[in-house]
Coordinates of C-alpha atoms in Angstrom, one line a residue:
M15 CA 69.9 124.4 89.2
D16 CA 69.6 125.2 92.9
I17 CA 69.1 122.4 95.4
H18 CA 68.5 122.9 99.1
T19 CA 69.1 120.1 101.5
D20 CA 70.1 119.4 105.1
V21 CA 73.3 117.4 104.3
V22 CA 75.3 116.9 101.1
I23 CA 77.7 114.0 101.0
V24 CA 80.3 113.9 98.2
G25 CA 81.3 110.3 97.5
C26 CA 79.6 107.0 98.0
G27 CA 82.2 104.6 99.3
V28 CA 81.8 103.1 102.7
A29 CA 82.4 106.4 104.5
G30 CA 79.8 108.4 102.6
L31 CA 77.2 105.6 102.7
Y32 CA 77.6 104.9 106.4
S33 CA 77.3 108.6 107.1
A34 CA 74.0 108.7 105.3
L35 CA 72.7 105.6 107.1
K36 CA 73.6 107.0 110.6
L37 CA 71.8 110.3 110.0
P38 CA 68.1 110.7 110.9
R39 CA 65.4 109.7 108.4
D40 CA 63.8 113.1 108.6
M41 CA 67.0 114.8 107.3
R42 CA 67.1 115.5 103.6
I43 CA 70.4 114.1 102.1
V44 CA 71.9 114.6 98.7
M45 CA 74.8 112.3 97.7
L46 CA 77.1 112.8 94.7
T47 CA 79.5 110.4 93.1
K48 CA 81.9 111.2 90.3
S49 CA 81.3 107.9 88.4
D50 CA 78.7 105.2 88.9
A51 CA 77.9 104.3 92.5
E52 CA 79.7 101.0 92.2
S53 CA 83.0 102.5 91.1
S54 CA 84.5 103.5 94.5
D55 CA 87.7 102.0 95.9
S56 CA 85.7 100.7 98.8
F57 CA 84.5 98.0 96.5
L58 CA 88.0 96.9 95.7
A59 CA 89.2 96.1 99.3
Q60 CA 90.1 92.4 99.3
G61 CA 91.6 91.5 102.7
G62 CA 89.0 92.4 105.2
I63 CA 88.1 94.6 108.2
C64 CA 89.8 94.7 111.5
V65 CA 88.0 94.3 114.8
Q66 CA 89.0 94.2 118.5
R67 CA 88.4 90.6 119.2
D68 CA 88.1 90.8 123.0
D69 CA 89.3 93.0 125.8
E70 CA 92.6 91.3 125.9
D71 CA 93.2 92.2 122.3
Y72 CA 93.2 96.0 122.9
D73 CA 96.8 96.5 123.8
S74 CA 98.3 94.4 121.0
Y75 CA 95.9 95.9 118.4
F76 CA 96.9 99.4 119.6
E77 CA 100.6 98.6 119.4
D78 CA 100.3 97.0 116.0
T79 CA 98.6 100.1 114.6
M80 CA 101.1 102.5 116.2
K81 CA 104.1 100.5 115.1
A82 CA 102.9 100.2 111.5
G83 CA 102.4 104.0 111.5
H84 CA 105.9 104.6 112.8
Y85 CA 104.4 106.0 116.0
E86 CA 103.3 109.1 114.1
N87 CA 99.6 108.2 114.7
R88 CA 97.3 110.3 116.9
K89 CA 96.8 108.0 119.9
E90 CA 93.4 109.3 120.7
S91 CA 92.2 108.5 117.2
V92 CA 93.6 105.0 117.3
D93 CA 91.9 104.5 120.7
I94 CA 88.5 105.7 119.3
M95 CA 88.8 103.4 116.2
I96 CA 89.6 100.3 118.2
R97 CA 87.0 100.9 120.9
G98 CA 84.4 101.6 118.2
S99 CA 85.1 98.5 116.1
R100 CA 82.7 96.0 117.7
A101 CA 79.7 98.4 117.3
V102 CA 80.6 99.0 113.6
I103 CA 80.7 95.2 113.0
K104 CA 77.4 94.8 114.7
D105 CA 75.9 97.5 112.5
L106 CA 77.3 95.8 109.4
V107 CA 75.9 92.5 110.2
E108 CA 72.5 94.0 111.0
Y109 CA 72.6 95.8 107.6
G110 CA 73.1 92.3 106.0
V111 CA 76.9 92.0 105.6
K112 CA 78.0 88.4 105.6
F113 CA 81.4 87.6 107.1
E114 CA 83.0 84.1 107.0
Q115 CA 81.8 81.9 109.9
E116 CA 82.3 78.4 111.2
N117 CA 79.8 76.8 113.5
G118 CA 78.1 80.2 114.0
E119 CA 81.4 82.0 115.0
F120 CA 83.4 84.5 113.1
V121 CA 86.5 83.3 111.4
Y122 CA 89.5 85.7 111.7
T123 CA 92.5 86.0 109.4
R124 CA 95.8 87.7 109.8
E125 CA 97.7 90.2 107.6
G126 CA 101.1 91.8 107.7
A127 CA 102.2 93.6 110.9
H128 CA 99.3 92.1 112.9
S129 CA 100.4 90.2 116.0
R130 CA 97.3 87.9 115.9
P131 CA 94.4 87.2 113.6
R132 CA 91.7 89.9 114.1
I133 CA 90.4 90.5 110.5
L134 CA 86.9 89.6 109.4
F135 CA 86.5 88.8 105.7
H136 CA 84.1 87.7 103.0
E137 CA 86.1 85.5 100.6
D138 CA 88.6 88.0 99.0
I139 CA 86.0 90.6 98.2
T140 CA 85.2 92.0 101.6
G141 CA 85.0 95.6 100.4
K142 CA 82.5 94.7 97.8
E143 CA 80.4 92.7 100.3
I144 CA 80.3 95.6 102.7
T145 CA 80.0 98.5 100.2
Q146 CA 77.3 96.9 98.1
T147 CA 75.3 96.0 101.2
L148 CA 75.5 99.6 102.5
L149 CA 74.6 101.0 99.0
D150 CA 71.6 98.7 98.9
R151 CA 70.4 100.0 102.3
V152 CA 71.0 103.6 101.3
R153 CA 69.0 103.2 98.0
E154 CA 66.1 102.0 100.2
L155 CA 66.0 105.4 102.0
S156 CA 63.4 107.9 100.8
N157 CA 65.3 110.8 102.3
V158 CA 68.4 110.2 100.2
T159 CA 68.8 111.4 96.6
L160 CA 71.9 110.0 94.8
Y161 CA 73.4 111.8 91.8
E162 CA 75.8 109.6 89.8
Y163 CA 78.3 110.9 87.3
T164 CA 78.3 114.2 89.2
S165 CA 81.6 115.8 90.3
M166 CA 82.1 118.4 93.0
T167 CA 83.7 121.4 91.3
D168 CA 84.0 123.7 94.4
I169 CA 82.5 124.3 97.8
I170 CA 80.2 127.2 98.6
E171 CA 81.9 129.4 101.2
E172 CA 80.2 132.3 103.0
D173 CA 81.7 134.2 105.9
G174 CA 84.3 131.5 106.4
M175 CA 81.6 128.8 106.6
C176 CA 80.7 126.0 104.2
K177 CA 77.2 126.4 102.8
G178 CA 77.3 123.5 100.3
V179 CA 79.0 122.6 97.0
L180 CA 79.0 123.4 93.4
A181 CA 78.7 120.3 91.1
E182 CA 78.5 119.3 87.5
E183 CA 76.8 116.2 86.1
V184 CA 78.2 114.9 82.9
R185 CA 76.5 112.1 80.9
D186 CA 77.5 110.8 77.5
I187 CA 74.4 110.2 75.3
W188 CA 74.9 107.3 72.9
E189 CA 73.2 106.6 69.7
G190 CA 71.6 103.2 69.0
A191 CA 73.8 100.3 67.9
E192 CA 75.2 100.4 64.4
V193 CA 76.9 97.5 62.6
S194 CA 80.6 98.0 61.9
E195 CA 82.5 96.5 58.9
S196 CA 83.4 93.5 61.0
G197 CA 79.7 92.9 61.7
I198 CA 79.9 93.8 65.4
P199 CA 77.3 96.2 66.7
E200 CA 78.8 99.5 67.8
S201 CA 77.4 102.6 69.6
K202 CA 78.6 106.1 68.9
M203 CA 78.5 109.0 71.3
A204 CA 75.9 111.5 70.1
W205 CA 76.5 114.3 72.5
R206 CA 77.7 115.1 76.0
D207 CA 75.0 116.3 78.4
R208 CA 76.1 118.7 81.2
K209 CA 74.1 120.0 84.1
T210 CA 75.4 122.3 86.9
Y211 CA 74.1 122.4 90.4
E212 CA 74.4 124.7 93.4
I213 CA 73.7 122.5 96.3
F214 CA 73.0 124.5 99.5
A215 CA 73.3 122.4 102.7
K216 CA 73.5 123.0 106.4
H217 CA 76.3 120.4 106.6
T218 CA 78.7 119.1 104.0
I219 CA 80.6 115.8 104.2
L220 CA 83.5 115.2 101.9
A221 CA 84.1 111.5 101.2
T222 CA 85.8 111.7 97.8
G223 CA 88.4 108.9 98.3
G224 CA 92.1 108.8 97.4
I225 CA 94.6 110.1 94.9
G226 CA 95.5 107.1 92.9
G227 CA 94.3 108.5 89.6
N228 CA 97.3 110.9 89.7
Y229 CA 99.7 107.9 89.5
Q230 CA 100.8 105.8 86.5
H231 CA 100.6 102.6 88.6
S232 CA 97.9 102.4 91.2
T233 CA 95.3 100.0 92.6
N234 CA 92.8 102.9 92.6
Y235 CA 90.1 103.8 90.1
P236 CA 91.5 106.4 87.7
H237 CA 88.8 109.0 88.4
L238 CA 89.9 109.3 92.1
T239 CA 92.2 112.3 91.8
G240 CA 92.1 114.0 95.1
D241 CA 89.5 116.6 94.1
A242 CA 88.6 117.5 97.6
I243 CA 92.3 118.1 98.5
E244 CA 92.7 120.6 95.7
I245 CA 89.5 122.4 96.6
A246 CA 90.6 122.6 100.2
K247 CA 93.9 124.2 99.2
V248 CA 92.1 127.0 97.4
H249 CA 89.9 127.7 100.4
G250 CA 92.7 127.6 103.0
I251 CA 91.3 124.5 104.7
R252 CA 93.9 122.8 106.9
L253 CA 95.7 119.8 105.3
E254 CA 98.0 117.3 106.8
N255 CA 100.7 114.8 105.8
L256 CA 100.2 115.2 102.0
D257 CA 103.4 113.2 101.4
Y258 CA 102.2 110.1 103.3
V259 CA 101.4 107.8 100.4
Q260 CA 101.3 104.1 100.9
I261 CA 102.7 101.7 98.2
H262 CA 101.2 98.2 98.3
P263 CA 104.0 95.6 97.9
T264 CA 102.1 93.0 95.9
T265 CA 100.0 93.8 92.8
L266 CA 99.9 91.5 89.8
Y267 CA 102.7 92.6 87.4
S268 CA 101.4 93.5 84.0
K269 CA 102.5 95.6 81.0
K270 CA 98.9 96.6 80.3
P271 CA 97.8 100.2 81.0
G272 CA 95.3 100.9 83.7
R273 CA 94.6 100.0 87.3
R274 CA 96.8 97.3 88.9
F275 CA 95.2 94.2 90.3
L276 CA 95.8 93.9 94.1
I277 CA 97.0 90.6 95.5
S278 CA 95.7 90.9 99.1
E279 CA 98.0 91.0 102.0
S280 CA 95.9 88.3 103.6
V281 CA 97.4 85.9 101.0
R282 CA 100.7 86.4 102.7
G283 CA 98.9 86.2 106.1
E284 CA 97.8 82.7 105.1
G285 CA 101.3 81.6 104.2
A286 CA 102.3 82.9 100.7
V287 CA 105.9 83.8 100.4
L288 CA 108.1 86.1 98.2
Y289 CA 111.0 84.9 96.1
N290 CA 113.6 86.7 94.0
E291 CA 115.0 85.6 90.6
K292 CA 117.3 83.2 92.4
K293 CA 114.4 81.5 94.1
E294 CA 115.4 82.9 97.4
R295 CA 113.2 84.3 100.1
F296 CA 114.4 87.8 101.0
V297 CA 112.0 89.3 103.5
D298 CA 109.6 88.4 106.3
E299 CA 106.3 88.7 104.4
L300 CA 104.4 89.8 107.5
L301 CA 106.3 92.9 108.1
P302 CA 104.6 96.3 107.6
R303 CA 103.8 97.2 104.0
D304 CA 106.5 99.9 103.6
V305 CA 109.2 97.5 104.8
V306 CA 108.1 94.7 102.4
T307 CA 107.9 97.3 99.6
K308 CA 111.4 98.5 100.3
A309 CA 112.7 95.0 100.3
I310 CA 111.1 94.2 97.0
R311 CA 112.4 97.3 95.3
E312 CA 115.9 96.5 96.6
Q313 CA 115.7 93.1 95.0
M314 CA 114.4 94.4 91.7
K315 CA 117.2 97.0 91.6
A316 CA 119.9 94.5 92.5
E317 CA 118.7 91.9 89.9
G318 CA 117.7 94.4 87.2
T319 CA 114.1 92.9 87.1
D320 CA 110.7 94.6 87.0
H321 CA 109.0 92.3 89.4
V322 CA 109.5 89.5 92.0
W323 CA 107.6 86.3 92.6
L324 CA 104.8 85.3 95.0
S325 CA 104.2 81.7 95.8
L326 CA 100.9 80.4 97.3
E327 CA 102.1 76.8 97.3
A328 CA 102.1 76.7 101.2
I329 CA 98.3 77.5 101.2
P330 CA 96.0 74.4 100.9
T331 CA 94.1 74.3 97.6
D332 CA 90.7 74.3 99.3
K333 CA 91.6 77.4 101.3
I334 CA 92.7 79.3 98.1
L335 CA 89.5 78.4 96.3
K336 CA 87.3 79.3 99.3
H337 CA 89.1 82.3 100.7
F338 CA 90.7 83.8 97.5
P339 CA 88.4 82.8 94.6
N340 CA 88.5 86.2 93.0
I341 CA 92.3 86.4 93.1
Y342 CA 92.5 82.8 91.8
Q343 CA 90.1 83.6 88.9
H344 CA 91.7 86.9 87.9
C345 CA 95.2 85.4 87.9
L346 CA 93.9 82.6 85.7
E347 CA 92.5 85.1 83.3
E348 CA 95.9 86.7 83.1
G349 CA 97.6 83.4 82.4
Y350 CA 98.7 82.3 85.9
D351 CA 97.4 79.3 87.8
V352 CA 98.3 80.1 91.5
L353 CA 97.6 76.4 92.3
K354 CA 100.5 75.4 90.1
E355 CA 102.9 78.3 89.7
W356 CA 104.3 81.5 91.2
I357 CA 102.9 84.8 90.1
P358 CA 104.9 88.0 89.3
V359 CA 104.2 90.9 91.6
V360 CA 105.3 94.5 91.9
P361 CA 104.6 97.4 94.3
A362 CA 102.0 100.1 93.2
Q363 CA 100.4 103.2 94.8
H364 CA 97.6 102.0 97.0
Y365 CA 96.5 104.3 99.8
F366 CA 96.8 107.9 101.0
M367 CA 97.4 108.4 104.8
G368 CA 97.3 112.3 104.5
G369 CA 94.5 114.5 103.5
I370 CA 92.1 117.1 104.9
W371 CA 92.9 117.5 108.6
V372 CA 89.9 116.6 110.8
D373 CA 89.3 116.5 114.6
L374 CA 88.0 113.5 116.5
D375 CA 84.5 114.1 115.2
S376 CA 85.6 114.4 111.5
R377 CA 85.2 118.2 111.5
T378 CA 87.6 120.1 109.2
S379 CA 89.0 123.6 110.0
M380 CA 86.0 125.1 108.2
E381 CA 82.7 125.4 110.0
N382 CA 79.9 123.0 108.8
L383 CA 82.4 121.0 106.7
Y384 CA 83.3 117.4 107.5
A385 CA 85.7 115.0 105.8
V386 CA 85.7 111.2 106.2
G387 CA 87.4 108.2 104.7
E388 CA 90.6 108.3 102.7
T389 CA 90.2 112.0 101.8
S390 CA 90.5 112.9 105.5
C391 CA 93.4 112.7 107.9
N392 CA 92.3 112.0 111.5
G393 CA 95.8 110.5 112.4
V394 CA 94.8 106.9 112.8
H395 CA 97.2 105.6 110.3
G396 CA 100.3 107.7 111.1
A397 CA 102.9 107.4 108.4
N398 CA 101.9 103.9 107.2
R399 CA 98.5 102.2 107.3
L400 CA 98.1 98.9 109.1
A401 CA 96.4 96.3 106.8
S402 CA 92.6 96.2 106.9
N403 CA 92.3 99.3 109.2
S404 CA 91.0 101.5 106.3
L405 CA 87.4 100.2 106.2
L406 CA 87.1 100.2 109.9
E407 CA 88.6 103.7 110.3
S408 CA 86.3 105.1 107.5
L409 CA 83.2 103.6 109.2
V410 CA 84.0 104.6 112.8
F411 CA 84.8 108.3 111.9
A412 CA 81.9 108.5 109.4
G413 CA 79.6 107.5 112.2
R414 CA 81.1 110.2 114.5
A415 CA 80.6 112.8 111.8
A416 CA 76.9 111.8 111.6
K417 CA 76.6 111.9 115.4
K418 CA 78.2 115.4 115.5
I419 CA 75.8 116.7 112.8
I420 CA 72.9 115.4 114.8
A421 CA 74.2 117.1 118.0
T422 CA 74.6 120.4 116.3
T423 CA 71.4 120.5 114.3

């Protein structure tokens, strides 16, 4: 099936959704997502989203981001992200995102490697609050058509330019419920329906997310396997820093298969501490993620253990229940009451700082092709991402992609 449109956006996390919202309403937009629209890593972000609090905050925010990235960041990209942060937050609030407030003023929290509190949040499900709100706004647009369970299989290249994408929609068709021997209704897959699409577009935006599905232990959804990266390799599109993979130091330890549950860095920002088997603190919990991860792994190796312990006892009960209700509930379901006991934590793959190289307007090395969000590499994060910069970076540079498309149309 051939589809002709103005813009095709592959992925519907915050980067893809914000791109669509910032484009004109008279542009025809097709969006693809590999699974259902709610299964993007943007929904999983717990801690929050950074913002430059005031003019005096610029220098320290810039330095915190550079230091966390081991000064391998592109300075101009960091500058653009910080200076664009307030406008993004204003947009989000206008779209309906609700951040924690007291007496009509934003409440800020702090995470590792931040020199001061500058992170806005919604309980411990900030990513879900932002992404669901943006998705709701996109679904209201008559100029956007969203295809779920549809994977990009290639890009369409003509004369060195991107002309759109090839895609395949796969849906499993299930028979009506049957009763099993145990008396429980069961459904059985009747067949697998496949449709292929050639989607021709004037502009293509890749927003396919990270690479966690390629790892045994990751906080990412398993269907996020770096598809855009592999396709870019085939077409000779410039890539950058493919070895820059961030490991999050604190995920809930489990022997169960599947995605690891993240214990947000903001928990440590609010006073949670790490202990080894000897009940000793062994690291400054607010150091950058790679430093804390290294310290945890050294403890595990020295003691021959497969996890360390995280204690939330220094955080008031009312703050845990108000700020971290999802974390509290999930740990309870796994058999741990964070109000009464320490929880076992272990590092797991979390974020990809490398990806498809883009310029300051999110343009790739191929004409008419853009990349935004975790699949792109604009240099903001350097060698290690500063906590809660990912949502902001995705939004700022997705907005710049939309602005550039408008300017070149």
